[in-house]
C-alpha cells in the first residue's frame, strides 16, 4: 500500500551533450550556477583548504622526518609530542591524517605521470639505494634484511616520494582554496564560473612549479627527486592525483561496495571508476565502508554561512557529513571543470569549425568518463 | 476503588466533551493525559495492594442493579484481570501520548479513547456475566468511531466490518451466558455462583461452542479473523496500539475466565480440537504474514499467530500452561503495541508502509536508524529471543502444552519459527540496503516520538529478565482455574500450596483424561 509518498527532491533532466558544449563555450561549468551552489562550493572549499593544509603539512613532515622509521608511532604529531596532544589524539580530538595516507596510497597504486615513471628508473633505484644505505648505516640487521629482500625498502622509498609529492601538491591546492575563500569574503567571487576561473588561474600559475624531494641522513642530503628531473606540479602530481582520487578510486569515505561476483566490476579495470566524483554520499550500512574521515575533519572548519545553510535543511545537523560530502562533490566538479578547461585543445569559446569539432570530441570524452559519476545529480 | 477505573475515564470523557469547542486547543489532550496518568497511578496502587495468594476476587464492589434480570453491578479484581488492567491503563496512556498533538476533531477523539478504556476496564473487572457482556459490547462503539473517523482510506469499510464481526461475537457470547443461566436455573448472572452449577456435558458443549465462536471472532482465531487486518491497517497508530494491546485480550480473557472457568468438562472434551485449531491459526497467521507487503499487515497477521498460542495454552489446561496463557497475553500486548507504534513512526515519516517501496531506513544519517533498531528489538521479542518477554511467554506456552498436545504444540513452534522468517523479511527489505533517493529527505524523528515505544521496550526487557513480576500476580488464579474443578481431585489437592517451581510436577499429576 502506498499512500502519498513524500515529495522527491526536485530533479531536472540532465543536460544533453549539445547543451554541455554550449555551457562550456559560454564560461559555464559542470556545476549549475546558482547562489546556493556558490555558497556551498566556496564554504566547503574553505574548510577543505584548512584540512588540506593540515594533511599537506603532515605528509611533508612524514616524508622529511619519518623517513624509513621502523615504528613511526608519532608520525601524526608533526614533531609536537606533548601529553596533552597525546590525550587529544587518543580521545580522537584530531585531524584524521589517515585519510591523506589513503589518498597517497591511491596515487601510488594507480600511478601515472612523470613521478610514477621516474620511480621505475635506474636513477631512482640508485638514489634510493644510497638513501637506504645511509639510513641503516651501522645496523647490520636491517642491512641484512635489505640484502634478503632487496625490493622491500626501495618500495618504501617510493612511498615516501609519494608522501612528499602529494604533500607538495596539496600545499599549493590548499593555498588556492583558502585564497578563493578570502576573495569570496572580499566580494570578488560572485558565481560558479568565477570559482572555476580562480582554480584554473591557480593551477596555471603553479603548473610548472617543480616537485622535488630530498632527505637529510647523517648530515648529508640525499636527493630522491632532484629538480633536474623536471617533475612539475600539474602534470606529474596534479593530473595523477585527479585520475587516482577523483576517477579511479580510493578508499573514499562513502564509496559504495561493489560485488565482483555479481559482475558489478567491469572486466576492463580501466573503465572501472569509483573515485570521489562517483562516490555515494550515503553510507549504506554495508560492509567495507570506512568512516567518513574527510567529512569528519571538514566539519570542524565549516564557515558560519555554510553552517547556517546546513542547519536550515530537514535533518539540520543530523546528516552533516552527508551534506558536506554532497557539497564537496559539487566543489570537486568545479575543480574538474577547471582541469577540463585548462587541458582543452583549443579555447572552448572558439568559433573555428575545426577547433570547435576538436573541442567537442574532447568534451565528449570527459562526458563519457563522467557518465556514471554524480554529475547528473549536481548538474 | 475499582469503579474509579471505569467511571473515572467516563467522567473524563464527559469533561472533555464539555470543554469549549476549539480544535486547536491543547486542553483536550491535556485532560486526557491527566486522566490516563491518574488511572495508571491508581492501577499501580491496586497492584501494590493486591494479595496474590488470595484466590477469590479482591476489592469487590457489589451494587444490586436490575435484580429482576439477575444483573448486579459486581466488580472484582483477580489474578487474571490484574495484568490486563495494568496493560489497559498503561497502553491507554501510551496511546494518548502517541497521538499527534494536532489531532483532527480532538474533543471527540480523546473522549472516545477514554470511553474505550472504560469499556475494557469494565469488562476485565466485571464479576457478573451480563455486566461483562455490557462492557464487552460497550467498547465496540468508541472503537468503531475511532476507526471510522480517524482511519485510513478504507476506514468506513474496515470500521463496518469490525462492527459486524464484533457485534456477532457479542451476540454469541450473550447467547452462551443466557443459556448457562437458563439451563442452570440460577437467578443471577454472578460469576462465582454460576461456577458451582453443574450442567450436563452435552449442554456444556453447546454453550461452550457458542462462547468459543464468539471469542474466536474477538481474539481472533482463524477462520474468524478477517476483520482484524483491515481494522489494523485502517486504524491510526494509537488505535492499533489499543486494539492489539488491549481489546483483543477481551477475547482471550473471556476464553480463560468463562470458557475454562464455567464449562470445564466440555472444555476438556473440546481441548484437542482447540489445540489443533490453535496450531492451524498460528501457521495460517505466520504464513499470511510472510505474504504481506504492508508493514502493519505483517504485524496484524503476526498478532493472529501469537494470539493462537494463548488458545493452545488454554487448551492444555495445565497450571503452567494457564500461567503461560496469561503471560502471553501480557507479552503480546506489549510487543504488538510496541511494533505498531514503531510502524506508525515509519509511516508518519515516509508516508508509506509498503515493504516494496521502503528500503535502507537504517541509514544512520538520512534514515530512521533508531526507529529501525527498536523495530529489530521488537522483532526479536516477537520471535522469542531469550532475554525478552516473548521468549518467556512462548517458552511457557510450549513447555506447558507440549506434554498434553505435542503435535499441536509443534505446529505452533513451527509458527514461532516462521515469526523470524516474516519479520526478518520485513526488516531486510525495509531497513537494509541503500536508502532510495526519494527517501533521502525524511524528516527528523524527535525523541518524544520514540518515547512511548521506549517505555514499552523497558517493560519488554524487564519482564523478559524478571518474568516473576508478571507471573506472581496471576499464578494462583491461573492455577486455581484448572485445579479447582471437581473432576481433578488429585490436582486440586496440591493447588493450595503449589509454587511455580512445583509446576512441572503438577503438570504430570494434573494430566487430565487418558483420552488426552
PDB file of C-alpha atoms in Angstrom, chain B residues 260-430:
ATOM      1  CA  UNK B 260     -12.346 -22.759  31.118  1.00  0.00           C
ATOM      2  CA  UNK B 261     -13.931 -21.442  34.293  1.00  0.00           C
ATOM      3  CA  UNK B 262     -17.591 -22.185  33.541  1.00  0.00           C
ATOM      4  CA  UNK B 263     -17.515 -25.106  31.113  1.00  0.00           C
ATOM      5  CA  UNK B 264     -14.518 -27.078  32.245  1.00  0.00           C
ATOM      6  CA  UNK B 265     -15.804 -30.572  31.418  1.00  0.00           C
ATOM      7  CA  UNK B 266     -16.811 -29.543  27.927  1.00  0.00           C
ATOM      8  CA  UNK B 267     -13.528 -27.676  27.601  1.00  0.00           C
ATOM      9  CA  UNK B 268     -11.609 -30.855  28.353  1.00  0.00           C
ATOM     10  CA  UNK B 269     -13.547 -32.673  25.642  1.00  0.00           C
ATOM     11  CA  UNK B 270     -13.004 -29.955  23.078  1.00  0.00           C
ATOM     12  CA  UNK B 271      -9.436 -29.200  24.088  1.00  0.00           C
ATOM     13  CA  UNK B 272      -7.706 -31.430  21.491  1.00  0.00           C
ATOM     14  CA  UNK B 273      -9.665 -29.767  18.696  1.00  0.00           C
ATOM     15  CA  UNK B 274      -8.957 -26.360  20.121  1.00  0.00           C
ATOM     16  CA  UNK B 275      -5.260 -27.155  20.336  1.00  0.00           C
ATOM     17  CA  UNK B 276      -5.140 -28.175  16.696  1.00  0.00           C
ATOM     18  CA  UNK B 277      -7.143 -25.098  15.746  1.00  0.00           C
ATOM     19  CA  UNK B 278      -4.525 -23.039  17.607  1.00  0.00           C
ATOM     20  CA  UNK B 279      -1.786 -24.747  15.608  1.00  0.00           C
ATOM     21  CA  UNK B 280      -3.585 -24.094  12.331  1.00  0.00           C
ATOM     22  CA  UNK B 281      -4.292 -20.493  13.295  1.00  0.00           C
ATOM     23  CA  UNK B 282      -0.668 -19.927  14.277  1.00  0.00           C
ATOM     24  CA  UNK B 283       0.563 -21.346  10.989  1.00  0.00           C
ATOM     25  CA  UNK B 284      -2.053 -19.504   8.985  1.00  0.00           C
ATOM     26  CA  UNK B 285      -1.168 -16.195  10.643  1.00  0.00           C
ATOM     27  CA  UNK B 286       2.536 -16.755  10.135  1.00  0.00           C
ATOM     28  CA  UNK B 287       2.246 -17.852   6.506  1.00  0.00           C
ATOM     29  CA  UNK B 288      -0.090 -14.968   5.728  1.00  0.00           C
ATOM     30  CA  UNK B 289       2.350 -12.547   7.345  1.00  0.00           C
ATOM     31  CA  UNK B 290       5.088 -13.769   5.003  1.00  0.00           C
ATOM     32  CA  UNK B 291       2.987 -12.775   2.006  1.00  0.00           C
ATOM     33  CA  UNK B 292       2.124  -9.260   3.208  1.00  0.00           C
ATOM     34  CA  UNK B 293       3.512  -6.097   1.608  1.00  0.00           C
ATOM     35  CA  UNK B 294       2.207  -3.678   4.240  1.00  0.00           C
ATOM     36  CA  UNK B 295       4.225  -3.484   7.458  1.00  0.00           C
ATOM     37  CA  UNK B 296       1.080  -3.056   9.512  1.00  0.00           C
ATOM     38  CA  UNK B 297      -0.478  -6.125   7.957  1.00  0.00           C
ATOM     39  CA  UNK B 298       2.626  -8.114   8.804  1.00  0.00           C
ATOM     40  CA  UNK B 299       2.223  -7.138  12.454  1.00  0.00           C
ATOM     41  CA  UNK B 300      -1.539  -7.764  12.265  1.00  0.00           C
ATOM     42  CA  UNK B 301      -1.125 -11.296  10.928  1.00  0.00           C
ATOM     43  CA  UNK B 302       1.634 -11.825  13.458  1.00  0.00           C
ATOM     44  CA  UNK B 303      -0.983 -10.972  16.081  1.00  0.00           C
ATOM     45  CA  UNK B 304      -3.245 -13.712  14.760  1.00  0.00           C
ATOM     46  CA  UNK B 305      -0.399 -16.194  15.045  1.00  0.00           C
ATOM     47  CA  UNK B 306       0.643 -15.118  18.517  1.00  0.00           C
ATOM     48  CA  UNK B 307      -2.883 -14.982  19.903  1.00  0.00           C
ATOM     49  CA  UNK B 308      -3.268 -18.589  18.841  1.00  0.00           C
ATOM     50  CA  UNK B 309      -0.585 -19.549  21.382  1.00  0.00           C
ATOM     51  CA  UNK B 310      -2.978 -18.407  24.091  1.00  0.00           C
ATOM     52  CA  UNK B 311      -5.607 -20.795  22.777  1.00  0.00           C
ATOM     53  CA  UNK B 312      -3.038 -23.600  22.720  1.00  0.00           C
ATOM     54  CA  UNK B 313      -2.006 -22.904  26.306  1.00  0.00           C
ATOM     55  CA  UNK B 314      -5.614 -22.653  27.436  1.00  0.00           C
ATOM     56  CA  UNK B 315      -6.394 -25.948  25.711  1.00  0.00           C
ATOM     57  CA  UNK B 316      -3.664 -27.749  27.618  1.00  0.00           C
ATOM     58  CA  UNK B 317      -5.231 -26.636  30.924  1.00  0.00           C
ATOM     59  CA  UNK B 318      -2.174 -27.378  32.997  1.00  0.00           C
ATOM     60  CA  UNK B 319      -1.252 -24.900  35.723  1.00  0.00           C
ATOM     61  CA  UNK B 320       1.868 -23.991  33.796  1.00  0.00           C
ATOM     62  CA  UNK B 321       0.039 -23.520  30.517  1.00  0.00           C
ATOM     63  CA  UNK B 322      -2.598 -21.352  32.181  1.00  0.00           C
ATOM     64  CA  UNK B 323       0.144 -19.152  33.560  1.00  0.00           C
ATOM     65  CA  UNK B 324       1.634 -19.168  30.096  1.00  0.00           C
ATOM     66  CA  UNK B 325      -1.649 -18.003  28.595  1.00  0.00           C
ATOM     67  CA  UNK B 326      -1.761 -15.020  30.929  1.00  0.00           C
ATOM     68  CA  UNK B 327       1.892 -14.242  30.315  1.00  0.00           C
ATOM     69  CA  UNK B 328       1.420 -14.497  26.566  1.00  0.00           C
ATOM     70  CA  UNK B 329      -1.454 -12.004  26.801  1.00  0.00           C
ATOM     71  CA  UNK B 330       0.837  -9.515  28.517  1.00  0.00           C
ATOM     72  CA  UNK B 331       3.718 -10.293  26.199  1.00  0.00           C
ATOM     73  CA  UNK B 332       1.651  -9.913  23.051  1.00  0.00           C
ATOM     74  CA  UNK B 333       0.068  -6.742  24.392  1.00  0.00           C
ATOM     75  CA  UNK B 334       3.468  -5.164  24.916  1.00  0.00           C
ATOM     76  CA  UNK B 335       5.182  -6.414  21.763  1.00  0.00           C
ATOM     77  CA  UNK B 336       2.359  -5.772  19.313  1.00  0.00           C
ATOM     78  CA  UNK B 337       1.732  -2.301  20.748  1.00  0.00           C
ATOM     79  CA  UNK B 338       5.476  -1.629  20.518  1.00  0.00           C
ATOM     80  CA  UNK B 339       5.626  -2.725  16.894  1.00  0.00           C
ATOM     81  CA  UNK B 340       2.504  -0.816  15.884  1.00  0.00           C
ATOM     82  CA  UNK B 341       3.930   2.350  17.461  1.00  0.00           C
ATOM     83  CA  UNK B 342       7.143   1.999  15.510  1.00  0.00           C
ATOM     84  CA  UNK B 343       5.433   1.143  12.237  1.00  0.00           C
ATOM     85  CA  UNK B 344       3.415   4.296  12.879  1.00  0.00           C
ATOM     86  CA  UNK B 345       6.628   6.311  13.127  1.00  0.00           C
ATOM     87  CA  UNK B 346       7.856   4.821   9.840  1.00  0.00           C
ATOM     88  CA  UNK B 347       4.547   5.668   8.181  1.00  0.00           C
ATOM     89  CA  UNK B 348       4.498   9.183   9.579  1.00  0.00           C
ATOM     90  CA  UNK B 349       7.987   9.922   8.291  1.00  0.00           C
ATOM     91  CA  UNK B 350       7.913   8.145   4.948  1.00  0.00           C
ATOM     92  CA  UNK B 351       4.238   8.277   4.007  1.00  0.00           C
ATOM     93  CA  UNK B 352       4.174   4.576   3.229  1.00  0.00           C
ATOM     94  CA  UNK B 353       4.297   1.175   4.870  1.00  0.00           C
ATOM     95  CA  UNK B 354       4.910  -0.715   1.641  1.00  0.00           C
ATOM     96  CA  UNK B 355       7.873  -3.040   2.041  1.00  0.00           C
ATOM     97  CA  UNK B 356       8.466  -2.827  -1.710  1.00  0.00           C
ATOM     98  CA  UNK B 357       8.881   0.936  -1.528  1.00  0.00           C
ATOM     99  CA  UNK B 358      10.822   1.264   1.706  1.00  0.00           C
ATOM    100  CA  UNK B 359      14.490   0.383   1.777  1.00  0.00           C
ATOM    101  CA  UNK B 360      17.626   1.280   3.693  1.00  0.00           C
ATOM    102  CA  UNK B 361      15.858   3.000   6.576  1.00  0.00           C
ATOM    103  CA  UNK B 362      18.648   2.019   8.939  1.00  0.00           C
ATOM    104  CA  UNK B 363      20.839   4.576   7.192  1.00  0.00           C
ATOM    105  CA  UNK B 364      22.472   6.284  10.172  1.00  0.00           C
ATOM    106  CA  UNK B 365      22.252   9.843   8.871  1.00  0.00           C
ATOM    107  CA  UNK B 366      19.315  10.109   6.499  1.00  0.00           C
ATOM    108  CA  UNK B 367      17.178   7.138   7.504  1.00  0.00           C
ATOM    109  CA  UNK B 368      15.350   6.202  10.689  1.00  0.00           C
ATOM    110  CA  UNK B 369      18.137   4.342  12.495  1.00  0.00           C
ATOM    111  CA  UNK B 370      16.684   4.456  15.999  1.00  0.00           C
ATOM    112  CA  UNK B 371      13.213   3.503  14.800  1.00  0.00           C
ATOM    113  CA  UNK B 372      14.730   0.659  12.822  1.00  0.00           C
ATOM    114  CA  UNK B 373      16.825  -0.519  15.744  1.00  0.00           C
ATOM    115  CA  UNK B 374      13.789  -0.514  18.006  1.00  0.00           C
ATOM    116  CA  UNK B 375      11.771  -2.467  15.450  1.00  0.00           C
ATOM    117  CA  UNK B 376      14.538  -5.033  15.339  1.00  0.00           C
ATOM    118  CA  UNK B 377      14.287  -5.326  19.138  1.00  0.00           C
ATOM    119  CA  UNK B 378      10.522  -5.786  18.777  1.00  0.00           C
ATOM    120  CA  UNK B 379      11.014  -8.379  16.081  1.00  0.00           C
ATOM    121  CA  UNK B 380      13.450 -10.254  18.286  1.00  0.00           C
ATOM    122  CA  UNK B 381      10.992 -10.134  21.171  1.00  0.00           C
ATOM    123  CA  UNK B 382       8.184 -11.373  18.952  1.00  0.00           C
ATOM    124  CA  UNK B 383      10.339 -14.181  17.594  1.00  0.00           C
ATOM    125  CA  UNK B 384      11.059 -15.242  21.171  1.00  0.00           C
ATOM    126  CA  UNK B 385      14.699 -14.404  21.641  1.00  0.00           C
ATOM    127  CA  UNK B 386      15.954 -15.029  25.186  1.00  0.00           C
ATOM    128  CA  UNK B 387      16.135 -12.028  27.450  1.00  0.00           C
ATOM    129  CA  UNK B 388      12.960 -10.537  26.042  1.00  0.00           C
ATOM    130  CA  UNK B 389       9.401 -11.005  27.192  1.00  0.00           C
ATOM    131  CA  UNK B 390       8.392 -13.015  24.127  1.00  0.00           C
ATOM    132  CA  UNK B 391      10.834 -15.760  24.979  1.00  0.00           C
ATOM    133  CA  UNK B 392       9.392 -16.315  28.439  1.00  0.00           C
ATOM    134  CA  UNK B 393       5.843 -16.284  27.115  1.00  0.00           C
ATOM    135  CA  UNK B 394       6.452 -18.693  24.275  1.00  0.00           C
ATOM    136  CA  UNK B 395       8.665 -20.971  26.310  1.00  0.00           C
ATOM    137  CA  UNK B 396       5.987 -21.214  28.997  1.00  0.00           C
ATOM    138  CA  UNK B 397       3.312 -21.878  26.381  1.00  0.00           C
ATOM    139  CA  UNK B 398       5.271 -24.624  24.674  1.00  0.00           C
ATOM    140  CA  UNK B 399       6.615 -26.111  27.894  1.00  0.00           C
ATOM    141  CA  UNK B 400       3.162 -26.152  29.407  1.00  0.00           C
ATOM    142  CA  UNK B 401       1.384 -27.500  26.338  1.00  0.00           C
ATOM    143  CA  UNK B 402       3.813 -29.982  24.843  1.00  0.00           C
ATOM    144  CA  UNK B 403       3.182 -32.832  27.331  1.00  0.00           C
ATOM    145  CA  UNK B 404      -0.540 -32.618  26.613  1.00  0.00           C
ATOM    146  CA  UNK B 405      -0.709 -31.779  22.902  1.00  0.00           C
ATOM    147  CA  UNK B 406       2.690 -32.425  21.355  1.00  0.00           C
ATOM    148  CA  UNK B 407       1.594 -32.230  17.714  1.00  0.00           C
ATOM    149  CA  UNK B 408      -0.370 -29.012  18.122  1.00  0.00           C
ATOM    150  CA  UNK B 409       2.497 -27.546  20.132  1.00  0.00           C
ATOM    151  CA  UNK B 410       4.944 -28.483  17.405  1.00  0.00           C
ATOM    152  CA  UNK B 411       2.735 -26.734  14.862  1.00  0.00           C
ATOM    153  CA  UNK B 412       2.856 -23.605  16.996  1.00  0.00           C
ATOM    154  CA  UNK B 413       6.618 -23.959  17.397  1.00  0.00           C
ATOM    155  CA  UNK B 414       6.897 -24.008  13.608  1.00  0.00           C
ATOM    156  CA  UNK B 415       4.723 -20.883  13.660  1.00  0.00           C
ATOM    157  CA  UNK B 416       7.107 -19.158  16.025  1.00  0.00           C
ATOM    158  CA  UNK B 417       9.969 -20.179  13.771  1.00  0.00           C
ATOM    159  CA  UNK B 418       8.131 -18.534  10.910  1.00  0.00           C
ATOM    160  CA  UNK B 419       7.907 -15.369  13.006  1.00  0.00           C
ATOM    161  CA  UNK B 420      11.607 -14.928  12.429  1.00  0.00           C
ATOM    162  CA  UNK B 421      11.052 -15.517   8.712  1.00  0.00           C
ATOM    163  CA  UNK B 422       8.366 -12.920   8.092  1.00  0.00           C
ATOM    164  CA  UNK B 423       9.787 -10.304  10.396  1.00  0.00           C
ATOM    165  CA  UNK B 424      13.310 -10.696   9.082  1.00  0.00           C
ATOM    166  CA  UNK B 425      11.993 -10.482   5.535  1.00  0.00           C
ATOM    167  CA  UNK B 426      10.303  -7.237   6.503  1.00  0.00           C
ATOM    168  CA  UNK B 427      13.343  -5.885   8.322  1.00  0.00           C
ATOM    169  CA  UNK B 428      15.635  -6.853   5.482  1.00  0.00           C
ATOM    170  CA  UNK B 429      13.509  -5.136   2.879  1.00  0.00           C
ATOM    171  CA  UNK B 430      12.667  -2.036   4.842  1.00  0.00           C
TER     172      UNK B 430
END
